[in-house]
Amino acid sequence: MVQKILCVAEKPAIAKAVANHLAGGNVNTRPIRGNQYVKNYEFDFAFGPPWGNCSVTMTSVIGHLNGLEFEPNYRKWGSCAPEHLFDVQVIETVDDEKKALADNITQQARYAKALFIWTDCDREGEHIGAEVRQAALQGNQRLQVKRARFSNTERAHVLRAALNPVDLDERQVNAVAARIELDLRLGASFTRFQTLELQRLGESLADRVISYGSCQFPTLGFVVDRYFRVKNFVPEHFWSIKVVHRRDDMDVAFLWRRHRLFDRMAVTILFERCLTARTARVSKLQKKPTSKWRPLPLTTVELQKLGSMFLRMNSQHVMKIAEDLYTKGWISYPRTETDQFDKGIDLKKLIEKQVQDQTWGPLLNGAFSTPRSGRNNDQAHPPIHPVNYVVSTSLSPDERRVYEFVVRRFLGCCSEDAKGESTTIEITYGDEIFHANGLLVLQRNYLEVYTYDRWESSQQLPTFHLNEVFEPTEATMTDGETGPPGYLTEPELISLMDANGIGTDATMAEHIAKIQERMYVEVRSRSGAGRGTAPEAATRGPRGGGGGSRGSRGGGGGRGGARATGTTTSGAGGVLEFIPTTLGCALIEGYDNMGLATSLGKPFLRKEMEVKMKEICAGTKARREVVQEVLEGYREVLVTAIRQVHVLRAVSYSSLLLVY
C-alpha cells in the first residue's frame, strides 16, 4: 500500500513551488474550505528510506497558526494592576483567522504516515513548524514528524531537502516560545501602565493607546539620544594650518598631521615657527601598491543598510521585496547572518547563469576569485545570493532594483580586489609635519560590476624627491567651527540595533516600522524637507494595541503578510533620517529621569534577553528559567516606574504645553 506524506510550508507560494518541483509539474490542485489563498497540492514522489514511493499532499499555513493570550478574566484593561500580568495564566489558542488552515492540517494528517515541515529554516520557522506539528498530531498521534532544511526554492536544492529530512530543533522552538510569552507579558503590562497614567493628562493623550515593546523602546531611545545630541550641540572654534605648493601647474595641498587644535595661541605659535623656517623638506616619499577589497558576502543586516543607502528604500520594503524574490525562486533565503560561502556551493555555476544578462553579462570575462570569508556563520543559511537568472522585464521596478543589487554584490564578491598605486609625500615645515596623498587606480576589477562602491583616482601629484628642500607657495592659518552630527539615518539605526542586540536580523526592519506606526518618530529625507516635522509639532494618532501575542510572522504587519503601513520609501531625495515626535521624546526622557538602574530607553535589558534566547538555543538554559529571569529584571523596573510615575507625567505634561 502506498504511504501518504503530508508536507506543510510556511507560505502558499513556497508550497506551490515545492510541489511543482517534487511532482515534476504533474500536480492536482484542490481548494481548502475557509481560505482562498491556501491550496492542497496532490502528487506522487519517491522519498528516501524508509518511506519510498509515496502519495503526497502539500499545503501551507500563512505564518503563525497560534497566538498567546491571557485568560479571559485578565484581558480587560481594568481587570488587574499592570504588574500582575507578569504572573497570571496565559493560554495558547489557534487564531480565529487561521482555524481553517489548522483544520485542514488536522484533516490531512489523519491519513498520513509522516509529516514533512517546510517552514523557513530559522528560529521563527522552527516554532511555526511546531505549531503545524501540534495541529497535525490532533488528527494522528502516530504521525512521524520531520522537517526539510532548505535555503532557496531552486529545484535541485528542493529535491535534496526532500530526500534528507531532519528533526525539528526543539531548543529553537523553546526560544521562540519564551520570546512570545515575554513579549506578551512585558508589552501588555507596560502598555497598560503608561497608557492609563498618561491618558489622565487629557488633550491628545486622552483616548490614545501608548504602546510599549521591549525592542521598540530601545530603538526609539537611539533616535531620541541622537536628536538631543543635535539639539544640545555647542560648536567649538578650532584653528589649523594649511600649506599649498604649486609645481608643474598643479596645486598640492598638504594636510597638517595635527589636523586642528582648539587653542588659537598654540596654533599661532606653531604657524609662526613654520614661517620662520621659510623652507620645507621632503622627509618621506613613498609609492606602494594598494587595493580596495571586494565586499564580503551579503547578510540581512547589510542588505537592509545598503538598500536604504543605495536603493532609496526603507529597510522593511527592501526585506518585503527580497522575500518576494526568494519565494519566486530568484534569490536565496534573505534572512541570514552568514557572510561566508560554504565550499560545497558551486559558485561558478551560479555566475554562469548571469552571463546572459545584457547589463552585467559582458563584464563577466570568466575570471573568478574565491570570495572573502567573514566571521559569521549562523549554520542555517548561506549568504544572500542569486540562485536563478530572471530577465528584468519580468520583475517590478522595485524587484528589479533589489535583484540587481543582490546579483551585483554576489558577482563583486567573486571578482578580484581593485588594484591601485598610492603615493604619500610627507614634508617637515618648521617643527610641524604635513602630508599629501595621491591615488592612481590601475585595475577596477570588482568595481566594474559592483557599481555601488566608489574608488577614484585622485589628482596626480607632481614629482618630488626625498630630502628636497623648497619654499611653500602658500601657508595660511585657518579657522572654523565644529558642526553638529546629523539626525539618525536608517543605516545608522540598523547598525546601532545590530551592535546592541536589539531584535534579530529578521526583525529589525519591523521594529523600525513599528515606532513610525506608533507615531513616536517621523521620517524625512536627509537632503531636504520631507514628510517629517520637528518634535515641537503636535502628534495625534489612532488608537492601537492588542491583548494577545503571536510570533513575528503571519497576519498584518508580520512576516509572510507584511504591510508597509506607517513607513515610507525614500525617493531620489536622499537617505531617510528619523526625528522623534514630542511623545517619543517625552517617553524616553520620562523613563531616563526616573533613576532606574536600567532605563527602558537603553538597550541593555533587551540585549540581555537576546543573550538568554541564544542560551536556550545552545541548551545551557531552560525556557522557564529564562522567562522567570527576564521577568524579574523587568518587574523591578515596572515597580520603580509605578513609584516614580509623577516623573513620567511631568515630562509628558511639559511636552503637551509645547504642543498647545
XYZ file of C-alpha atoms in Angstrom:
660
model
C 0.000 0.000 0.000
C 1.338 3.434 -0.956
C 2.060 5.586 2.066
C 0.877 9.170 2.327
C 3.151 12.042 3.324
C 1.774 15.396 4.412
C 4.027 18.379 3.617
C 3.315 21.831 5.071
C 5.088 25.041 4.016
C 5.070 28.435 5.723
C 3.635 30.337 2.762
C 1.280 29.394 -0.105
C 3.848 30.401 -2.749
C 6.501 28.136 -1.217
C 4.029 25.238 -1.109
C 3.228 25.705 -4.789
C 6.908 25.962 -5.809
C 7.983 22.910 -3.800
C 5.027 20.859 -5.041
C 5.811 21.626 -8.675
C 9.483 20.708 -8.200
C 8.749 17.420 -6.434
C 5.940 16.433 -8.802
C 7.704 17.432 -11.985
C 4.679 19.537 -12.872
C 2.142 16.683 -12.519
C 0.045 18.138 -9.712
C -3.634 18.062 -8.802
C -4.677 21.290 -7.067
C -7.612 21.393 -4.670
C -9.016 24.342 -2.716
C -9.493 24.147 1.032
C -12.542 25.268 2.919
C -12.307 28.656 4.606
C -9.241 30.180 2.880
C -8.958 31.209 -0.763
C -5.166 31.525 -0.775
C -4.103 28.125 0.564
C -4.398 25.060 -1.663
C -3.766 21.346 -1.295
C -1.402 20.009 -3.963
C -1.573 16.258 -4.571
C 1.138 14.276 -6.366
C 3.471 11.280 -6.055
C 7.131 11.419 -5.059
C 9.839 8.885 -4.218
C 11.279 9.878 -0.827
C 14.341 8.253 0.635
C 14.164 5.351 3.103
C 12.100 4.400 4.981
C 9.213 5.987 3.065
C 9.969 5.214 -0.588
C 7.255 5.936 -3.178
C 4.525 7.993 -1.532
C 1.324 9.840 -2.233
C 1.911 13.441 -1.165
C -0.364 16.269 -0.102
C 1.422 19.606 0.017
C -0.286 22.524 1.753
C 0.709 25.579 3.775
C -0.031 27.925 6.589
C 0.371 31.719 6.451
C 2.867 32.473 9.209
C 1.997 31.531 12.772
C -1.122 29.455 13.430
C -1.316 30.159 17.146
C -1.427 33.169 19.395
C -0.805 33.587 23.111
C -3.359 35.369 25.289
C -4.146 35.997 28.927
C -7.038 34.122 30.480
C -10.358 35.873 29.711
C -10.579 37.369 33.222
C -7.415 39.422 32.619
C -7.930 40.672 29.064
C -9.775 43.851 30.028
C -7.584 46.807 30.930
C -9.118 47.321 34.356
C -9.096 43.657 35.312
C -5.899 43.845 37.379
C -2.909 46.029 38.179
C -0.397 46.082 35.288
C 2.312 44.396 37.346
C 0.073 41.369 37.947
C 0.279 40.497 34.244
C 3.766 39.146 34.925
C 2.245 36.193 36.780
C -1.280 35.476 35.524
C -2.010 32.401 33.437
C -1.574 32.567 29.661
C -3.173 30.239 27.135
C -2.212 29.298 23.583
C -5.020 29.208 21.030
C -5.382 28.977 17.272
C -6.039 32.426 15.847
C -9.585 32.760 14.530
C -8.428 33.634 11.012
C -6.123 30.587 10.980
C -8.619 27.926 12.155
C -9.394 26.833 8.602
C -5.681 26.216 7.998
C -5.285 24.259 11.251
C -8.396 22.193 10.491
C -7.047 21.382 7.025
C -3.766 20.126 8.506
C -5.582 18.070 11.134
C -7.833 16.510 8.482
C -4.995 15.681 6.066
C -2.839 14.212 8.852
C -5.420 11.519 9.629
C -4.416 9.561 6.554
C -0.672 10.317 6.597
C 2.260 8.222 7.712
C 4.594 11.180 8.179
C 4.597 14.973 8.328
C 7.311 16.919 6.493
C 7.583 20.534 7.638
C 8.744 23.056 5.010
C 8.777 26.253 7.059
C 11.632 28.752 6.775
C 14.790 27.464 8.416
C 15.242 29.952 11.234
C 14.055 30.283 14.829
C 10.650 31.618 13.894
C 10.182 28.972 11.224
C 11.060 26.274 13.724
C 8.306 27.469 16.080
C 5.781 27.686 13.228
C 6.776 24.116 12.422
C 5.971 23.118 15.996
C 2.536 24.738 15.655
C 1.965 22.756 12.450
C 3.033 19.595 14.271
C 0.571 20.334 17.070
C -2.307 20.676 14.606
C -1.290 17.520 12.739
C -0.965 15.385 15.880
C -4.535 16.255 16.798
C -5.550 14.263 13.730
C -2.974 11.476 14.042
C -0.991 10.818 17.209
C 1.161 8.165 15.459
C 2.474 10.610 12.877
C 6.236 10.718 12.267
C 7.468 14.307 12.095
C 10.428 15.590 10.066
C 11.492 18.934 8.640
C 13.116 19.831 5.331
C 16.144 22.103 5.534
C 16.387 24.456 2.553
C 17.554 27.985 1.818
C 16.087 28.568 -1.651
C 13.445 27.105 -3.953
C 15.753 26.091 -6.803
C 14.680 22.615 -7.978
C 17.857 20.646 -7.204
C 18.049 22.239 -3.762
C 14.395 21.343 -3.023
C 14.934 17.737 -4.122
C 17.960 17.391 -1.820
C 15.955 18.799 1.084
C 13.116 16.337 0.469
C 15.496 13.376 0.452
C 17.422 14.442 3.561
C 14.920 15.500 6.240
C 15.984 16.260 9.807
C 14.269 16.669 13.169
C 12.773 19.901 14.428
C 15.155 21.848 16.665
C 13.254 21.834 19.953
C 15.659 24.325 21.504
C 14.850 26.916 18.884
C 11.154 26.169 19.351
C 11.507 26.843 23.077
C 13.484 30.044 22.498
C 10.713 31.496 20.349
C 8.067 30.323 22.801
C 9.917 32.170 25.570
C 10.176 35.306 23.421
C 6.463 35.236 22.562
C 5.474 34.915 26.231
C 7.829 37.696 27.275
C 6.605 39.973 24.507
C 3.024 39.449 25.669
C 3.643 39.969 29.374
C 6.045 42.895 29.026
C 4.153 44.596 26.230
C 0.767 44.359 27.933
C 1.942 45.362 31.417
C 3.967 48.419 30.379
C 1.426 49.456 27.732
C -1.403 49.412 30.270
C 0.720 51.230 32.846
C 1.850 54.128 30.700
C -1.420 54.425 28.774
C -3.643 54.605 31.856
C -1.324 57.047 33.584
C -0.767 59.394 30.655
C -4.377 59.405 29.472
C -5.152 61.325 32.656
C -3.269 64.298 31.235
C -6.018 64.728 28.647
C -5.567 66.647 25.407
C -4.059 64.485 22.651
C -3.393 61.593 25.062
C -6.948 61.272 26.395
C -8.033 58.469 24.063
C -4.710 57.170 22.862
C -3.078 53.802 23.492
C 0.627 54.373 24.222
C 2.152 51.062 23.277
C 5.351 49.561 24.642
C 7.636 46.961 23.083
C 10.900 45.708 24.529
C 12.646 46.159 21.155
C 10.788 49.261 20.012
C 11.687 51.373 23.060
C 15.479 50.924 22.797
C 15.128 51.602 19.055
C 13.273 54.804 19.898
C 15.946 55.556 22.506
C 18.664 55.606 19.831
C 16.661 58.136 17.810
C 15.955 60.360 20.816
C 19.560 60.231 22.004
C 20.836 61.436 18.622
C 18.139 64.131 18.469
C 19.271 65.644 21.763
C 22.912 65.429 20.708
C 21.984 67.573 17.711
C 19.713 69.899 19.689
C 22.178 70.432 22.532
C 25.271 70.677 20.375
C 27.589 73.567 21.228
C 30.036 74.435 18.416
C 33.721 74.796 19.267
C 36.129 77.110 17.477
C 39.247 75.473 16.081
C 42.333 76.581 14.161
C 44.534 74.782 11.651
C 47.485 75.349 9.276
C 47.149 74.972 5.533
C 50.156 74.565 3.244
C 49.945 74.659 -0.564
C 52.760 74.300 -3.077
C 52.390 74.844 -6.809
C 54.523 72.689 -9.115
C 54.122 71.671 -12.745
C 50.912 73.726 -12.941
C 49.406 71.721 -10.097
C 48.478 72.965 -6.620
C 49.365 70.375 -4.000
C 47.542 70.775 -0.660
C 49.481 69.373 2.306
C 47.392 68.398 5.320
C 48.561 69.092 8.860
C 49.255 65.957 10.868
C 47.630 67.533 13.956
C 44.560 68.250 11.810
C 43.289 71.028 14.089
C 43.668 72.444 17.604
C 41.188 74.279 19.807
C 43.816 76.688 21.176
C 44.341 79.731 18.924
C 47.519 80.852 20.688
C 49.141 77.423 20.346
C 48.375 77.280 16.623
C 49.659 80.831 16.170
C 52.994 79.929 17.765
C 53.341 76.764 15.646
C 52.404 78.683 12.497
C 54.986 81.408 13.188
C 57.666 78.739 13.583
C 56.749 77.441 10.131
C 57.023 80.914 8.634
C 60.335 81.483 10.376
C 61.731 78.273 8.892
C 60.687 79.517 5.404
C 61.561 76.217 3.703
C 60.095 72.729 3.934
C 61.928 69.442 3.467
C 60.554 66.260 1.919
C 61.027 63.871 4.838
C 59.141 60.896 3.407
C 58.323 59.785 -0.117
C 56.513 56.528 -0.615
C 54.862 54.801 -3.549
C 53.288 51.436 -2.969
C 50.641 49.117 -4.394
C 47.251 49.367 -2.698
C 43.953 47.572 -3.005
C 40.308 48.168 -2.335
C 38.888 44.929 -1.063
C 35.880 43.404 -2.722
C 32.848 43.227 -0.404
C 32.023 40.354 1.890
C 29.105 38.060 1.006
C 25.737 39.665 1.725
C 23.903 39.332 5.051
C 20.428 40.515 6.002
C 21.689 43.452 8.059
C 23.908 44.630 5.203
C 21.058 44.261 2.709
C 18.848 46.475 4.856
C 21.521 49.119 5.443
C 22.765 49.263 1.861
C 19.239 49.085 0.461
C 18.410 52.225 2.410
C 21.618 53.926 1.255
C 21.762 52.964 -2.419
C 18.262 51.851 -3.426
C 16.439 54.611 -1.544
C 14.000 52.159 0.043
C 13.263 51.757 3.700
C 14.510 48.547 5.278
C 11.060 46.991 5.668
C 10.306 47.477 1.985
C 13.700 46.060 0.999
C 13.000 42.913 3.033
C 9.479 42.575 1.614
C 10.873 42.705 -1.931
C 13.702 40.290 -1.048
C 11.202 37.792 0.388
C 9.125 38.034 -2.786
C 12.227 37.322 -4.894
C 13.065 34.354 -2.658
C 9.524 32.995 -2.864
C 9.634 33.228 -6.662
C 12.911 31.306 -6.725
C 15.260 34.074 -7.906
C 17.416 34.557 -4.783
C 18.355 32.554 -1.701
C 16.689 32.942 1.687
C 17.090 36.638 2.606
C 17.299 36.258 6.383
C 20.804 35.172 7.292
C 23.724 36.238 9.448
C 26.238 34.251 7.393
C 28.928 36.177 5.492
C 30.959 33.217 4.224
C 30.161 30.736 1.455
C 30.376 27.042 2.141
C 32.974 25.302 -0.002
C 30.305 22.923 -1.282
C 28.388 25.650 -3.152
C 29.169 25.740 -6.876
C 29.676 29.483 -7.205
C 30.946 29.285 -10.791
C 27.688 27.657 -11.868
C 25.723 30.485 -10.265
C 27.893 33.022 -12.106
C 27.339 31.240 -15.428
C 23.593 31.809 -15.079
C 24.194 35.569 -15.104
C 26.367 35.683 -18.240
C 23.296 36.061 -20.472
C 22.338 39.409 -18.929
C 22.807 42.378 -21.256
C 23.902 44.736 -18.455
C 26.391 42.845 -16.303
C 26.892 39.775 -18.504
C 29.523 41.465 -20.733
C 31.557 42.305 -17.606
C 31.962 38.609 -16.747
C 35.103 37.597 -18.613
C 35.499 34.207 -16.992
C 37.733 35.423 -14.181
C 36.838 34.025 -10.772
C 38.174 34.741 -7.318
C 37.132 32.840 -4.218
C 35.009 35.199 -2.089
C 36.367 36.562 1.150
C 35.039 34.941 4.318
C 33.629 36.988 7.147
C 33.399 35.969 10.782
C 29.736 34.997 10.949
C 28.041 31.705 10.162
C 24.560 31.019 11.531
C 24.856 27.362 10.422
C 21.427 27.658 8.798
C 21.650 29.641 5.567
C 24.327 30.801 3.119
C 24.829 34.485 2.325
C 22.148 36.091 0.160
C 22.863 35.370 -3.497
C 21.048 34.828 -6.806
C 20.037 31.236 -7.493
C 18.471 31.740 -10.928
C 18.574 34.319 -13.687
C 15.469 36.368 -14.492
C 15.115 38.983 -17.234
C 14.475 42.420 -15.810
C 11.236 42.873 -17.751
C 9.692 40.051 -15.696
C 10.176 41.993 -12.460
C 8.512 45.049 -10.989
C 10.687 48.196 -10.781
C 11.493 47.650 -7.092
C 12.076 43.916 -7.573
C 14.444 44.758 -10.421
C 16.498 47.108 -8.240
C 16.787 44.684 -5.326
C 17.556 41.731 -7.595
C 20.207 43.739 -9.433
C 21.804 44.734 -6.143
C 21.918 41.108 -4.923
C 23.394 39.947 -8.237
C 25.999 42.698 -8.441
C 27.008 42.147 -4.819
C 27.447 38.423 -5.460
C 29.429 38.973 -8.661
C 31.551 41.565 -6.870
C 32.323 39.037 -4.133
C 33.571 36.612 -6.764
C 35.800 39.180 -8.503
C 39.324 40.383 -7.842
C 40.058 43.268 -5.487
C 40.526 46.635 -7.188
C 44.218 47.463 -7.629
C 45.946 50.819 -7.480
C 49.072 52.721 -6.536
C 49.179 55.158 -3.644
C 51.678 57.966 -3.263
C 52.442 59.652 0.055
C 54.578 62.776 0.305
C 55.436 63.962 3.819
C 57.158 67.276 4.478
C 58.652 68.854 7.580
C 57.927 72.567 7.770
C 59.354 74.207 10.885
C 58.596 71.699 13.641
C 55.376 70.514 12.007
C 54.694 67.639 9.638
C 52.310 67.828 6.678
C 51.376 65.228 4.106
C 49.743 64.867 0.684
C 48.284 61.653 -0.720
C 47.634 60.587 -4.287
C 45.871 57.544 -5.735
C 46.074 56.008 -9.196
C 43.518 53.256 -9.861
C 45.145 50.684 -12.155
C 42.606 47.832 -12.270
C 38.968 48.390 -11.297
C 38.137 44.659 -11.229
C 35.132 44.157 -8.869
C 34.213 47.855 -9.182
C 33.199 47.229 -12.795
C 30.268 45.093 -11.713
C 29.639 46.274 -8.130
C 28.861 49.869 -9.035
C 27.764 50.885 -5.529
C 31.352 51.290 -4.294
C 33.451 54.287 -5.250
C 37.241 54.351 -5.634
C 38.505 57.017 -7.985
C 41.956 58.228 -8.956
C 42.869 61.499 -7.300
C 44.736 64.334 -8.991
C 48.217 63.161 -9.873
C 50.969 64.523 -7.631
C 53.939 66.217 -9.307
C 57.428 64.836 -8.868
C 59.149 65.387 -5.510
C 62.450 63.968 -4.286
C 63.401 62.700 -0.862
C 65.183 65.361 1.241
C 64.340 68.003 -1.348
C 64.006 71.482 0.138
C 61.512 74.019 -1.228
C 59.678 77.139 -0.106
C 55.914 76.523 0.001
C 53.877 78.727 -2.320
C 51.283 79.404 0.350
C 50.997 78.920 4.110
C 47.940 80.157 5.955
C 46.330 79.804 9.331
C 42.680 78.828 9.007
C 39.844 78.587 11.481
C 36.382 77.092 11.700
C 33.741 75.646 13.994
C 32.782 72.068 14.712
C 29.356 71.098 13.392
C 26.602 69.000 14.955
C 26.059 65.375 13.971
C 23.173 64.650 11.634
C 19.922 63.127 12.774
C 19.993 59.343 12.844
C 19.671 57.725 9.418
C 18.189 54.302 8.830
C 21.560 52.638 8.045
C 22.992 54.129 11.256
C 19.966 52.981 13.267
C 20.245 49.431 11.914
C 23.958 49.405 12.803
C 23.182 50.502 16.371
C 20.474 47.863 16.726
C 22.787 45.182 15.376
C 25.673 46.192 17.668
C 23.420 46.267 20.735
C 21.440 43.099 20.089
C 18.084 44.833 19.575
C 16.000 42.439 17.535
C 17.390 39.919 15.105
C 18.441 40.431 11.515
C 14.940 39.223 10.629
C 13.015 41.679 12.822
C 14.983 44.958 12.847
C 13.015 46.416 9.948
C 9.751 45.579 11.714
C 10.828 47.388 14.895
C 11.812 50.479 12.904
C 8.451 50.423 11.152
C 6.654 49.979 14.477
C 7.998 53.166 16.072
C 6.808 55.029 12.994
C 3.359 53.416 13.105
C 3.055 54.367 16.778
C 3.984 57.939 15.855
C 6.956 58.010 18.201
C 9.219 59.095 15.327
C 8.782 60.713 11.948
C 10.920 60.306 8.891
C 12.217 62.645 6.235
C 14.850 62.741 3.542
C 18.215 63.978 4.782
C 18.838 66.091 1.699
C 15.825 68.313 2.193
C 12.407 68.827 3.697
C 10.393 65.649 3.895
C 7.162 64.498 5.376
C 8.547 64.582 8.907
C 8.181 67.600 11.167
C 10.109 68.875 14.134
C 9.446 67.345 17.573
C 7.620 70.526 18.606
C 4.773 69.601 16.265
C 1.597 68.009 17.588
C 1.333 64.251 17.351
C -2.082 62.660 17.151
C -2.753 59.113 16.150
C -5.355 56.393 16.115
C -5.876 54.073 19.000
C -3.972 50.826 18.834
C -2.706 47.949 20.898
C -3.822 44.398 21.419
C -4.420 41.858 24.129
C -2.658 38.903 22.610
C 0.764 37.951 21.312
C 1.760 35.874 18.351
C 5.037 35.411 16.583
C 6.510 37.928 14.205
C 5.234 36.157 11.076
C 1.774 35.976 9.628
C -1.122 38.384 9.683
C -0.988 42.087 9.039
C 2.370 43.620 9.742
C 4.277 40.370 10.259
C 6.458 38.262 8.026
C 4.537 36.383 5.435
C 1.923 39.121 5.135
C 3.755 42.327 5.882
C 2.213 45.653 5.068
C 4.184 48.847 4.770
C 1.674 50.868 6.794
C 3.262 53.799 8.525
C 6.528 53.591 6.609
C 7.780 55.365 3.548
C 10.030 54.650 0.641
C 12.532 57.414 0.199
C 12.656 58.816 -3.286
C 15.664 60.213 -5.030
C 15.930 62.918 -2.386
C 18.329 61.101 -0.073
C 18.767 58.708 2.813
C 15.972 58.638 5.384
C 16.603 60.214 8.770
C 14.495 59.912 11.901
C 13.164 62.733 14.087
C 11.409 61.839 17.374
C 7.952 63.288 17.967
C 7.060 65.150 21.137
C 5.570 61.993 22.618
C 8.589 59.903 21.618
C 10.937 62.332 23.375
C 8.688 62.507 26.452
C 8.556 58.733 26.905
C 12.321 58.260 26.729
C 13.049 61.327 28.881
C 10.475 60.244 31.426
C 11.991 56.808 31.961
C 15.533 58.189 31.857
C 14.684 60.684 34.621
C 13.191 58.090 36.974
C 16.538 56.977 38.297
C 16.079 53.412 37.053
C 19.102 51.138 37.252
C 18.493 50.470 33.544
C 16.163 52.768 31.625
C 13.679 51.246 29.196
C 15.105 53.580 26.559
C 18.510 51.889 26.789
C 19.361 48.629 25.008
C 20.760 46.677 27.952
C 17.660 44.810 29.181
C 16.658 43.677 25.712
C 20.233 42.776 24.804
C 20.413 40.582 27.887
C 17.148 38.953 26.870
C 18.523 38.104 23.436
C 21.624 36.572 25.033
C 19.337 34.351 27.099
C 17.424 33.289 23.969
C 20.722 32.117 22.498
C 21.415 30.198 25.695
C 18.146 28.333 25.225
C 19.191 27.519 21.645
C 22.554 26.289 22.933
C 20.865 24.112 25.539
C 22.537 25.797 28.518
C 19.289 27.228 29.922
C 15.684 26.064 30.025
C 12.746 28.051 28.706
C 11.002 28.585 32.069
C 14.264 29.575 33.710
C 14.866 32.303 31.145
C 11.302 33.596 31.273
C 11.458 33.996 35.043
C 14.899 35.642 34.991
C 13.842 38.199 32.398
C 10.533 38.927 34.112
C 12.272 39.589 37.425
C 14.548 42.144 35.772
C 11.625 43.987 34.190
C 9.472 43.645 37.327
C 11.974 45.757 39.230
C 11.771 48.403 36.501
C 7.967 48.426 36.496
C 7.687 48.680 40.286
C 10.093 51.628 40.292
C 8.247 53.246 37.380
C 4.954 52.979 39.242
C 6.510 54.708 42.275
C 8.083 57.387 40.077
C 5.152 57.852 37.697
C 4.968 61.568 38.585
C 8.261 61.996 36.689
C 6.784 60.495 33.523
C 3.648 62.607 33.901
C 5.647 65.796 34.437
C 7.771 65.316 31.323
C 4.748 64.373 29.232
C 2.713 67.333 30.529
C 5.545 69.716 29.716
C 5.635 68.281 26.203
C 1.896 68.838 25.825
C 2.370 72.502 26.795
C 4.944 72.822 23.980
C 2.388 71.477 21.518
C -0.514 73.601 22.653
